[in-house]
Amino acid sequence: MKIILLKDVKGLGEAGELVNAKDGYARNFLLPRNLAVEATPANMKKWEERKKIEEAKEKEEYEKALKLKEKIENLTVELKGKDRRGR
């Protein structure tokens, strides 16, 4: 049975992943505990939309990090003072 994980499940996958699980495991354990939802066409559409939004956010954060990296690399730091020997 194809399911979409809502929370991390040890040995199966992380939240937000589309995975295959045995029917009994999904129906008797994952679905009743709200750890996953069945991969119906409606749920798949929602999952794909969420995935696109998350990917866009990740891309935006990555671009911000690159800009910050460039700024930091172009900085020069100059320290003035005396060492403990008085020089």
Coordinates of C-alpha atoms in Angstrom, one line a residue:
M1 CA 0.0 0.0 0.0
K2 CA 1.3 3.4 -0.9
I3 CA 1.2 5.9 2.0
I4 CA 2.4 9.4 2.7
L5 CA 4.2 9.7 6.0
L6 CA 3.1 12.5 8.3
K7 CA 5.8 11.8 10.9
D8 CA 9.2 10.1 10.9
V9 CA 8.8 6.3 11.2
K10 CA 12.0 4.3 12.1
G11 CA 12.8 1.8 9.5
L12 CA 10.3 3.2 7.0
G13 CA 11.1 6.8 6.2
E14 CA 10.8 10.5 7.1
A15 CA 7.8 12.8 7.3
G16 CA 6.7 13.9 3.9
E17 CA 7.9 10.9 2.0
L18 CA 5.8 8.7 -0.2
V19 CA 6.6 5.0 0.7
N20 CA 5.3 1.5 0.2
A21 CA 4.2 -0.3 3.4
K22 CA 2.6 -3.6 4.0
D23 CA -1.2 -3.4 4.1
G24 CA -1.5 -4.7 7.6
Y25 CA 1.2 -2.5 9.0
A26 CA -0.4 0.6 7.4
R27 CA -4.0 -0.2 8.3
N28 CA -3.3 -1.5 11.8
F29 CA -0.5 0.7 13.0
L30 CA 0.4 3.8 10.8
L31 CA -3.1 5.0 9.9
P32 CA -4.8 4.7 13.3
R33 CA -1.9 6.5 15.0
N34 CA -1.9 9.3 12.4
L35 CA 1.6 8.6 11.4
A36 CA 0.6 8.4 7.7
V37 CA -2.3 8.8 5.3
E38 CA -3.2 6.7 2.4
A39 CA -1.9 7.9 -1.0
T40 CA -5.3 8.6 -2.6
P41 CA -5.3 10.9 -5.6
A42 CA -6.6 13.8 -3.5
N43 CA -3.8 13.3 -0.9
M44 CA -1.2 12.9 -3.6
K45 CA -2.2 16.3 -5.1
K46 CA -1.9 17.9 -1.7
W47 CA 1.4 16.2 -1.1
E48 CA 2.8 17.4 -4.5
E49 CA 1.7 21.0 -3.8
R50 CA 3.4 20.9 -0.3
K51 CA 6.5 19.4 -1.8
K52 CA 6.7 22.2 -4.5
I53 CA 6.3 24.8 -1.8
E54 CA 9.0 23.2 0.4
E55 CA 11.4 23.0 -2.5
A56 CA 10.8 26.7 -3.3
K57 CA 11.5 27.7 0.3
E58 CA 14.7 25.6 0.3
K59 CA 15.9 27.1 -2.9
E60 CA 15.2 30.6 -1.5
E61 CA 17.1 29.8 1.7
Y62 CA 20.0 28.4 -0.3
E63 CA 20.3 31.5 -2.4
K64 CA 20.2 33.7 0.8
A65 CA 23.0 31.6 2.3
L66 CA 25.1 32.0 -0.9
K67 CA 24.7 35.8 -0.8
L68 CA 25.7 35.8 2.9
K69 CA 28.7 33.6 2.1
E70 CA 29.9 36.0 -0.5
K71 CA 29.6 38.9 1.9
I72 CA 31.5 37.1 4.6
E73 CA 34.3 36.0 2.2
N74 CA 34.8 39.7 1.0
L75 CA 35.2 41.0 4.6
T76 CA 38.6 41.7 6.0
V77 CA 39.2 41.9 9.7
E78 CA 42.0 43.9 11.1
L79 CA 42.9 43.6 14.8
K80 CA 45.0 46.3 16.5
G81 CA 46.5 46.0 19.9
K82 CA 49.4 44.9 21.9
D83 CA 50.3 41.3 22.8
R84 CA 51.0 40.4 26.4
R85 CA 54.7 41.2 26.0
G86 CA 53.7 44.8 25.2
R87 CA 54.7 44.9 21.5

